[in-house]
Tab-separated table of C-alpha atoms and ligand atoms in Angstrom:
chain	number	residue	atom	x	y	z
A	23	MET	CA	-0.163	0.245	0.091
A	24	ASN	CA	1.610	3.500	-1.113
A	25	LYS	CA	1.202	6.254	1.948
A	26	GLU	CA	2.395	8.896	-0.178
A	27	VAL	CA	-0.954	8.234	-2.359
A	28	TYR	CA	-2.859	7.518	0.832
A	29	SER	CA	-2.064	11.323	2.297
A	30	LYS	CA	-2.562	12.592	-1.085
A	31	THR	CA	-5.930	10.568	-1.437
A	32	ILE	CA	-6.640	12.520	2.007
A	33	SER	CA	-5.659	16.160	1.644
A	34	LEU	CA	-7.204	15.890	-1.669
A	35	PHE	CA	-10.464	15.197	-0.167
A	36	GLN	CA	-10.007	18.091	2.847
A	37	GLU	CA	-9.162	20.599	-0.022
A	38	ARG	CA	-12.069	19.294	-2.166
A	39	PHE	CA	-14.960	19.147	0.281
A	40	GLY	CA	-13.279	20.672	3.498
A	41	GLN	CA	-14.176	18.042	5.193
A	42	SER	CA	-12.143	15.283	6.487
A	43	PRO	CA	-13.302	11.275	4.911
A	44	ALA	CA	-15.642	9.211	7.169
A	45	VAL	CA	-14.006	5.822	5.353
A	46	VAL	CA	-11.156	5.000	3.612
A	47	ALA	CA	-10.857	1.795	1.847
A	48	TYR	CA	-8.434	0.679	-0.595
A	49	ALA	CA	-8.446	-2.420	-3.246
A	50	PRO	CA	-5.733	-3.432	-4.974
A	51	GLY	CA	-4.758	-4.369	-8.827
A	52	ARG	CA	-3.810	-7.871	-10.250
A	53	VAL	CA	-1.814	-9.743	-11.940
A	54	GLU	CA	-2.552	-13.079	-13.800
A	55	VAL	CA	-0.267	-15.887	-13.766
A	56	LEU	CA	-1.706	-18.843	-15.335
A	57	GLY	CA	-5.162	-19.625	-16.776
A	58	ASN	CA	-6.765	-17.145	-19.641
A	59	HIS	CA	-9.478	-16.548	-19.855
A	60	THR	CA	-11.008	-19.424	-17.892
A	61	ASP	CA	-13.444	-17.978	-15.496
A	62	TYR	CA	-16.357	-17.042	-17.440
A	63	ASN	CA	-15.690	-21.167	-18.347
A	64	GLU	CA	-16.007	-21.633	-14.907
A	65	GLY	CA	-12.619	-22.733	-14.833
A	66	LEU	CA	-9.407	-22.064	-12.651
A	67	VAL	CA	-7.041	-19.504	-12.565
A	68	LEU	CA	-3.778	-18.824	-10.548
A	69	SER	CA	-3.340	-14.669	-10.104
A	70	ALA	CA	-2.099	-12.347	-7.344
A	71	ALA	CA	-3.126	-8.710	-6.271
A	72	ILE	CA	-0.623	-6.450	-6.309
A	73	ASP	CA	1.253	-4.136	-4.103
A	74	HIS	CA	-0.329	-1.615	-6.213
A	75	GLY	CA	-4.081	-0.163	-5.645
A	76	THR	CA	-6.653	2.625	-5.157
A	77	PHE	CA	-7.941	4.367	-2.327
A	78	PHE	CA	-11.398	5.683	-1.858
A	79	ALA	CA	-11.967	8.312	0.587
A	80	ILE	CA	-16.087	9.194	1.142
A	81	ALA	CA	-17.798	11.048	3.742
A	82	PRO	CA	-21.709	11.939	4.247
A	83	ALA	CA	-23.223	14.646	2.861
A	84	GLU	CA	-26.148	17.220	3.556
A	85	GLY	CA	-28.702	16.464	0.590
A	86	ARG	CA	-29.469	13.320	-1.708
A	87	GLU	CA	-26.108	14.708	-3.902
A	88	CYS	CA	-23.657	12.636	-4.815
A	89	ARG	CA	-20.251	14.022	-5.656
A	90	LEU	CA	-17.601	12.002	-6.821
A	91	VAL	CA	-13.949	12.995	-7.812
A	92	ALA	CA	-11.129	11.302	-10.033
A	93	GLY	CA	-8.315	12.540	-7.751
A	94	ASP	CA	-5.948	12.162	-10.650
A	95	ILE	CA	-7.549	14.422	-13.341
A	96	LEU	CA	-9.619	16.080	-10.814
A	97	HIS	CA	-12.651	15.770	-12.642
A	98	GLU	CA	-15.807	15.938	-11.057
A	99	VAL	CA	-19.791	14.423	-11.295
A	100	ARG	CA	-22.323	14.943	-9.383
A	101	PHE	CA	-25.890	12.685	-8.877
A	102	ASP	CA	-28.747	11.887	-7.213
A	103	VAL	CA	-28.030	8.959	-4.974
A	104	GLY	CA	-30.824	7.126	-5.873
A	105	ALA	CA	-30.524	7.068	-9.673
A	106	PRO	CA	-26.439	6.499	-10.836
A	107	ALA	CA	-26.994	6.369	-14.351
A	108	PRO	CA	-24.147	5.662	-17.298
A	109	SER	CA	-21.996	8.716	-18.560
A	110	ALA	CA	-20.404	8.760	-22.057
A	111	GLU	CA	-18.507	11.617	-21.432
A	112	GLU	CA	-17.168	11.078	-17.916
A	113	SER	CA	-16.331	7.500	-18.529
A	114	TRP	CA	-14.103	6.740	-15.245
A	115	SER	CA	-17.294	7.427	-13.155
A	116	ASN	CA	-19.376	4.238	-14.543
A	117	TYR	CA	-17.247	1.979	-12.355
A	118	CYS	CA	-18.298	3.842	-8.990
A	119	LYS	CA	-21.941	4.388	-10.349
A	120	GLY	CA	-22.439	0.824	-11.338
A	121	VAL	CA	-21.412	-0.421	-7.901
A	122	LEU	CA	-23.466	2.289	-6.375
A	123	ALA	CA	-26.481	0.731	-8.238
A	124	GLY	CA	-25.819	-2.500	-6.980
A	125	LEU	CA	-25.711	-1.474	-3.355
A	126	LEU	CA	-28.932	0.757	-3.562
A	127	PRO	CA	-31.265	-2.651	-3.243
A	128	ARG	CA	-29.195	-3.691	0.012
A	129	GLY	CA	-29.257	-0.568	2.084
A	130	ARG	CA	-31.263	2.449	2.682
A	131	PHE	CA	-30.192	5.574	0.835
A	132	ASP	CA	-31.652	8.739	2.307
A	133	LYS	CA	-28.628	10.951	1.835
A	134	GLY	CA	-25.743	11.395	-0.636
A	135	PHE	CA	-21.927	11.680	-0.294
A	136	ASN	CA	-18.953	13.382	-1.225
A	137	ALA	CA	-15.907	11.014	-2.517
A	138	LEU	CA	-12.761	11.031	-3.596
A	139	PHE	CA	-10.397	8.220	-5.351
A	140	LEU	CA	-7.022	8.248	-6.306
A	141	GLY	CA	-4.378	4.851	-7.161
A	142	ASP	CA	-0.862	3.957	-8.026
A	143	ILE	CA	-2.246	1.211	-10.855
A	144	PRO	CA	-0.652	1.740	-13.936
A	145	GLN	CA	-3.319	2.493	-16.588
A	146	GLY	CA	-3.990	0.441	-19.871
A	147	ALA	CA	-0.921	-2.125	-18.532
A	148	GLY	CA	-3.995	-5.027	-17.720
A	149	LEU	CA	-3.852	-4.941	-14.282
A	150	SER	CA	-7.494	-4.420	-13.337
A	151	SER	CA	-7.362	-0.584	-12.175
A	152	SER	CA	-11.366	-0.912	-13.102
A	153	ALA	CA	-12.043	-3.915	-10.790
A	154	ALA	CA	-9.616	-2.408	-7.955
A	155	LEU	CA	-11.858	0.805	-8.486
A	156	GLU	CA	-14.985	-1.089	-8.337
A	157	VAL	CA	-13.888	-2.869	-5.087
A	158	THR	CA	-12.561	0.150	-3.187
A	159	THR	CA	-15.871	1.918	-4.020
A	160	GLY	CA	-18.216	-0.734	-2.870
A	161	LEU	CA	-16.104	-1.455	0.474
A	162	ALA	CA	-16.372	2.215	1.097
A	163	ILE	CA	-19.747	2.762	0.289
A	164	ALA	CA	-21.378	-0.150	1.579
A	165	ARG	CA	-19.100	0.518	4.915
A	166	LEU	CA	-20.585	4.235	5.347
A	167	TYR	CA	-24.259	2.852	5.212
A	168	GLY	CA	-23.710	0.166	7.251
A	169	ILE	CA	-24.342	-2.775	4.724
A	170	GLU	CA	-23.200	-6.055	5.395
A	171	VAL	CA	-21.378	-7.670	1.987
A	172	SER	CA	-19.801	-11.049	1.529
A	173	LYS	CA	-16.440	-10.688	-0.558
A	174	ILE	CA	-18.132	-12.997	-3.366
A	175	ASP	CA	-21.154	-10.739	-3.287
A	176	MET	CA	-18.961	-7.922	-3.497
A	177	ALA	CA	-16.917	-8.760	-6.578
A	178	LYS	CA	-20.269	-9.996	-7.582
A	179	ILE	CA	-21.427	-6.320	-7.246
A	180	GLY	CA	-18.030	-5.052	-9.626
A	181	GLN	CA	-18.447	-7.638	-12.233
A	182	LYS	CA	-22.261	-6.535	-12.655
A	183	ALA	CA	-21.080	-2.925	-12.669
A	184	GLU	CA	-18.919	-3.814	-15.627
A	185	HIS	CA	-21.207	-5.582	-17.143
A	186	GLU	CA	-23.968	-2.945	-17.302
A	187	PHE	CA	-22.203	0.555	-17.303
A	188	ALA	CA	-18.722	-0.032	-18.969
A	189	GLY	CA	-20.128	-2.897	-21.556
A	190	VAL	CA	-17.617	-5.489	-20.907
A	191	LYS	CA	-19.254	-8.801	-20.301
A	192	CYS	CA	-16.063	-9.829	-17.870
A	193	GLY	CA	-15.522	-12.367	-15.681
A	194	LEU	CA	-14.959	-12.630	-11.859
A	195	LEU	CA	-10.935	-13.199	-11.907
A	196	ASP	CA	-10.222	-9.533	-11.315
A	197	GLN	CA	-12.710	-8.353	-8.682
A	198	ILE	CA	-11.932	-11.877	-6.785
A	199	SER	CA	-8.017	-11.441	-7.403
A	200	SER	CA	-8.577	-7.615	-5.279
A	201	LEU	CA	-10.296	-9.249	-2.511
A	202	TYR	CA	-8.875	-12.309	-1.750
A	203	GLY	CA	-4.757	-11.104	-2.141
A	204	ALA	CA	-2.821	-12.320	0.766
A	205	ASP	CA	1.251	-11.271	1.313
A	206	GLY	CA	3.023	-13.274	-0.587
A	207	MET	CA	0.658	-15.771	-1.909
A	208	LEU	CA	-1.303	-16.571	-5.249
A	209	VAL	CA	-5.026	-16.501	-5.466
A	210	LYS	CA	-6.047	-19.709	-6.481
A	211	THR	CA	-9.740	-19.646	-7.889
A	212	ASP	CA	-12.413	-22.423	-8.773
A	213	PHE	CA	-14.967	-20.293	-11.317
A	214	ARG	CA	-17.288	-23.339	-10.740
A	215	SER	CA	-17.103	-23.735	-7.180
A	216	LEU	CA	-16.472	-19.978	-6.223
A	217	GLU	CA	-13.637	-21.553	-3.920
A	218	VAL	CA	-10.761	-19.394	-3.161
A	219	GLU	CA	-7.638	-20.782	-1.697
A	220	ASN	CA	-3.820	-18.796	-1.205
A	221	VAL	CA	-1.082	-20.812	-2.337
A	222	PRO	CA	2.511	-19.539	-1.505
A	223	LEU	CA	4.342	-18.694	-4.501
A	224	ASP	CA	7.705	-20.192	-4.304
A	225	SER	CA	10.589	-17.807	-2.039
A	226	THR	CA	13.005	-17.850	-4.787
A	227	CYS	CA	11.110	-16.291	-7.560
A	228	ALA	CA	9.889	-13.100	-8.034
A	229	LEU	CA	7.133	-11.657	-10.707
A	230	LEU	CA	8.368	-9.526	-13.022
A	231	VAL	CA	5.352	-7.441	-15.129
A	232	CYS	CA	6.577	-5.754	-18.433
A	233	LYS	CA	4.270	-3.210	-19.540
A	234	SER	CA	4.444	-3.190	-23.406
A	235	THR	CA	3.286	0.047	-25.561
A	236	ALA	CA	0.480	-1.388	-26.490
A	237	ARG	CA	-2.404	0.079	-24.868
A	238	HIS	CA	-5.070	-2.638	-23.426
A	239	ALA	CA	-8.307	-1.839	-23.903
A	240	LEU	CA	-11.162	-4.391	-23.085
A	241	VAL	CA	-14.171	-1.748	-24.006
A	242	ASP	CA	-13.264	-2.175	-27.720
A	243	GLY	CA	-15.686	-5.314	-28.122
A	244	ALA	CA	-12.841	-8.375	-28.969
A	245	TYR	CA	-13.195	-9.750	-25.151
A	246	ASN	CA	-16.572	-10.436	-25.806
A	247	GLU	CA	-16.399	-11.579	-29.317
A	248	ARG	CA	-14.294	-13.986	-27.391
A	249	ARG	CA	-16.777	-14.755	-24.854
A	250	ALA	CA	-19.672	-15.213	-27.386
A	251	ALA	CA	-17.048	-18.148	-29.366
A	252	CYS	CA	-16.579	-19.442	-25.967
A	253	GLU	CA	-20.641	-19.447	-25.733
A	254	SER	CA	-20.874	-21.000	-29.077
A	255	ALA	CA	-18.571	-23.630	-28.562
A	256	THR	CA	-20.282	-24.835	-25.207
A	257	ALA	CA	-23.482	-24.784	-27.034
A	258	PHE	CA	-21.499	-27.427	-29.935
A	259	PHE	CA	-20.342	-29.659	-27.120
A	260	LYS	CA	-23.567	-29.807	-25.125
A	261	ALA	CA	-24.711	-31.232	-28.190
A	262	ASN	CA	-22.665	-33.747	-28.775
A	263	LEU	CA	-20.603	-35.339	-25.731
A	264	SER	CA	-22.721	-37.769	-23.932
A	265	HIS	CA	-22.449	-35.924	-20.605
A	266	PRO	CA	-23.642	-32.972	-19.146
A	267	VAL	CA	-21.600	-29.790	-20.575
A	268	THR	CA	-22.687	-26.465	-18.723
A	269	ALA	CA	-19.379	-24.480	-19.459
A	270	LEU	CA	-16.201	-25.301	-21.205
A	271	ARG	CA	-15.174	-26.553	-17.653
A	272	ASP	CA	-16.910	-29.640	-18.554
A	273	VAL	CA	-15.109	-30.425	-21.924
A	274	SER	CA	-11.246	-32.187	-21.536
A	275	TRP	CA	-8.345	-31.478	-23.991
A	276	ALA	CA	-9.083	-35.241	-25.270
A	277	GLU	CA	-12.854	-34.420	-26.103
A	278	TRP	CA	-11.909	-31.609	-27.835
A	279	GLU	CA	-9.476	-33.152	-29.894
A	280	SER	CA	-11.899	-36.349	-30.900
A	281	LEU	CA	-14.519	-33.500	-31.812
A	282	LYS	CA	-12.237	-30.472	-33.015
A	283	ASP	CA	-12.731	-31.433	-37.044
A	284	LYS	CA	-16.371	-31.488	-36.647
A	285	MET	CA	-16.487	-27.759	-35.378
A	286	ASP	CA	-16.658	-24.136	-37.161
A	287	PRO	CA	-12.608	-23.570	-37.500
A	288	LEU	CA	-12.320	-20.626	-35.669
A	289	VAL	CA	-14.841	-21.756	-32.508
A	290	ALA	CA	-12.486	-24.743	-32.542
A	291	SER	CA	-9.233	-22.678	-32.288
A	292	ARG	CA	-10.622	-20.301	-29.487
A	293	SER	CA	-12.561	-22.599	-27.372
A	294	ALA	CA	-8.913	-25.071	-27.438
A	295	HIS	CA	-7.528	-22.092	-25.545
A	296	PRO	CA	-9.654	-22.349	-22.420
A	297	ILE	CA	-9.528	-25.714	-22.148
A	298	GLY	CA	-6.151	-26.341	-22.491
A	299	GLU	CA	-5.472	-23.405	-19.397
A	300	ASP	CA	-7.221	-25.016	-17.345
A	301	GLU	CA	-4.837	-28.137	-17.657
A	302	ARG	CA	-2.205	-25.931	-17.421
A	303	VAL	CA	-3.624	-24.595	-13.877
A	304	ILE	CA	-4.053	-27.882	-12.399
A	305	GLY	CA	-0.813	-29.316	-13.511
A	306	GLY	CA	1.052	-25.845	-12.626
A	307	SER	CA	-0.380	-25.765	-9.296
A	308	GLU	CA	0.928	-29.193	-8.603
A	309	LEU	CA	4.273	-28.187	-9.773
A	310	LEU	CA	4.224	-25.231	-7.620
A	311	ALA	CA	3.390	-27.448	-4.891
A	312	LYS	CA	6.410	-29.661	-5.631
A	313	GLY	CA	8.464	-26.447	-5.871
A	314	ASP	CA	8.927	-27.362	-9.843
A	315	VAL	CA	9.017	-23.492	-10.732
A	316	ALA	CA	10.849	-24.371	-13.679
A	317	GLY	CA	8.111	-26.781	-14.584
A	318	PHE	CA	5.712	-23.987	-14.207
A	319	GLY	CA	7.569	-21.288	-16.018
A	320	LYS	CA	7.358	-23.695	-19.062
A	321	LEU	CA	3.104	-23.864	-18.708
A	322	MET	CA	3.334	-19.740	-18.973
A	323	PHE	CA	5.311	-20.015	-21.997
A	324	ALA	CA	2.922	-22.848	-23.340
A	325	SER	CA	-0.211	-20.399	-22.037
A	326	HIS	CA	1.224	-17.411	-24.631
A	327	GLU	CA	1.922	-19.747	-27.253
A	328	SER	CA	-2.276	-20.916	-26.764
A	329	SER	CA	-3.204	-17.418	-26.395
A	330	ARG	CA	-1.038	-16.148	-29.850
A	331	THR	CA	-2.005	-19.089	-32.014
A	332	LEU	CA	-5.301	-20.053	-30.649
A	333	PHE	CA	-7.211	-17.677	-28.871
A	334	GLU	CA	-5.668	-14.644	-30.806
A	335	ASN	CA	-5.805	-12.595	-28.016
A	336	SER	CA	-1.856	-11.341	-27.647
A	337	CYS	CA	-0.389	-8.717	-30.300
A	338	SER	CA	3.159	-8.296	-31.711
A	339	GLU	CA	4.927	-6.241	-28.662
A	340	LEU	CA	3.276	-9.073	-25.899
A	341	ASP	CA	4.417	-11.784	-28.509
A	342	SER	CA	8.568	-9.994	-28.452
A	343	LEU	CA	8.562	-9.567	-24.573
A	344	VAL	CA	7.418	-13.101	-24.262
A	345	ALA	CA	10.216	-14.266	-26.896
A	346	ILE	CA	12.935	-11.217	-25.186
A	347	GLY	CA	11.772	-13.140	-21.684
A	348	LYS	CA	12.871	-16.451	-23.013
A	349	ALA	CA	15.990	-15.378	-23.975
A	350	THR	CA	16.645	-13.858	-20.585
A	351	PRO	CA	18.567	-15.409	-18.099
A	352	GLY	CA	16.952	-16.529	-14.726
A	353	VAL	CA	13.339	-16.347	-16.754
A	354	LEU	CA	11.545	-19.085	-16.358
A	355	GLY	CA	8.233	-18.086	-17.301
A	356	ALA	CA	6.351	-15.242	-19.434
A	357	ARG	CA	2.970	-14.677	-20.745
A	358	LEU	CA	0.536	-12.313	-21.334
A	359	SER	CA	-1.864	-11.371	-18.368
A	360	GLY	CA	-5.577	-10.886	-18.327
A	361	GLY	CA	-7.521	-10.059	-21.478
A	362	GLY	CA	-5.237	-9.181	-23.826
A	363	PHE	CA	-4.820	-7.267	-27.437
A	364	GLY	CA	-1.940	-5.146	-25.399
A	365	GLY	CA	-1.079	-4.086	-21.606
A	366	SER	CA	1.099	-6.476	-20.059
A	367	VAL	CA	3.621	-9.723	-19.735
A	368	VAL	CA	3.742	-11.071	-16.628
A	369	MET	CA	7.582	-13.347	-16.341
A	370	LEU	CA	8.592	-15.442	-13.314
A	371	VAL	CA	12.132	-15.059	-12.747
A	372	LYS	CA	14.393	-16.093	-10.172
A	373	ARG	CA	14.798	-13.534	-7.583
A	374	ASP	CA	18.787	-13.358	-7.592
A	375	ALA	CA	18.784	-12.629	-11.186
A	376	LEU	CA	15.607	-9.875	-11.136
A	377	ALA	CA	18.034	-6.895	-11.743
A	378	GLU	CA	19.934	-7.978	-14.174
A	379	ALA	CA	16.743	-9.671	-15.983
A	380	ALA	CA	14.539	-6.261	-15.813
A	381	LYS	CA	17.482	-4.074	-16.992
A	382	ALA	CA	17.781	-6.504	-20.295
A	383	ILE	CA	14.583	-6.767	-21.065
A	384	SER	CA	13.825	-3.084	-21.308
A	385	ALA	CA	16.934	-2.657	-23.186
A	386	ALA	CA	15.356	-5.402	-25.855
A	387	TYR	CA	12.390	-3.779	-25.952
A	388	LEU	CA	13.740	-0.701	-26.736
A	389	ALA	CA	15.759	-1.803	-29.178
A	390	GLU	CA	13.086	-3.441	-31.108
A	391	TYR	CA	10.513	-0.581	-30.674
A	392	GLY	CA	12.103	2.599	-29.987
A	393	GLU	CA	9.777	2.857	-26.907
A	394	ALA	CA	11.170	1.808	-23.106
A	395	CYS	CA	9.086	-0.872	-22.104
A	396	GLU	CA	8.464	0.045	-18.137
A	397	THR	CA	8.963	-3.081	-15.755
A	398	PHE	CA	8.288	-3.568	-12.628
A	399	ALA	CA	8.738	-6.432	-9.481
A	400	ILE	CA	4.915	-7.636	-8.203
A	401	THR	CA	4.786	-8.327	-4.297
A	402	PRO	CA	1.924	-10.567	-4.172
A	403	SER	CA	-0.202	-8.372	-1.320
A	404	ALA	CA	-2.968	-8.290	0.648
A	405	GLY	CA	-6.369	-8.068	-0.597
A	406	ALA	CA	-8.999	-5.245	-0.313
A	407	ALA	CA	-10.274	-3.652	2.541
A	408	VAL	CA	-11.577	-0.507	4.643
A	409	ILE	CA	-8.531	1.053	6.001
A	410	LYS	CA	-9.868	3.769	8.231
A	411	GLU	CA	-13.098	4.592	9.708
B	24	LIG	C1	-9.772	-9.728	-18.004
B	24	LIG	C2	-11.269	-10.083	-17.699
B	24	LIG	C3	-11.305	-11.325	-16.661
B	24	LIG	C4	-10.800	-12.375	-17.260
B	24	LIG	C5	-9.561	-12.187	-18.042
B	24	LIG	C6	-8.778	-13.095	-18.587
B	24	LIG	O1	-8.935	-9.326	-16.962
B	24	LIG	O2	-11.717	-9.172	-16.659
B	24	LIG	O3	-12.651	-11.604	-15.742
B	24	LIG	O4	-11.350	-13.021	-18.344
B	24	LIG	O5	-9.381	-11.092	-18.674
B	24	LIG	O6	-8.872	-13.926	-18.101
């Protein structure tokens, strides 16, 4: 948690509203380590909450009006507490308004609020700054209005905000990772049972995030298209397998291979990705438990290859970063993290080689693209919480 950003949140809040916040919440971003586009297919993911996040400071207002400020750009929106509606111009506000909309049926909202948020999650890096904003907003509002919400319900409220106010049909990965993070631990989630477990990351390794210069934007429809292809594939397997199929989680790699030639070729290759990823998360978890980090790293490379060739949610900048990682001493594995189509690559790096590897990767990327790529080591961190009231 970044203390400077916290202090700035409080001082900006006081300057804007002439009062101190009654509640401050914090939610981290996340990095996806293995299991890509499996969450909405009821599959498995290994992820981690990261040591960058968003603070949300809030205090009650006199009347019904809510004032909401984005602390980085100092834009403000105002709306009635009972009628949050999406805004095309101030699209940043939609994540917060969508969460308020999800909380309205659970409490009494007679009075509005003054709120301001500020964070240090790199934008456009695919590190789930929007989910962190949803979660931190939800925790702060729920506490201010005295509403009890379970972690899973809070994750679902954030997801609904994303679907209905931002137009991205995301799964639950980002919100769950932000809520269930633990220091030094990965978050292993089963998106069918919604069971979440913290598993340790080997202490000899670190996670290095390399932010490509290709900006990540899920709102452009490519994510929703991939999701639709997975749904078509599910319908196909349901009609062609003798056991029940409610999601791609129910389809094994062997079953996919036996039926792939009967499928629409694009739907076949799209569906191969989450099916293969589930198997990699199962195998990868076993390898991690045995301390076989080299084996785990190989699965990360395989995951990226599957993204690149089958799901086609990579891009040349991400592919180059993975190739650079593969050629860099101390890098055990590398893959795109999150939705794809830009954003970041996450690498598993031997801790003692981290500084040298980061330098070498930046230099190689600069030589290829003429622009630097930001690299930062990520410490798996504790999940979201109310931090002051
Ligand atoms: C984005 C979505 C998540 C998940 C990942 C891909 O981060 O928001 O729900 O689908 O992409 O694994």
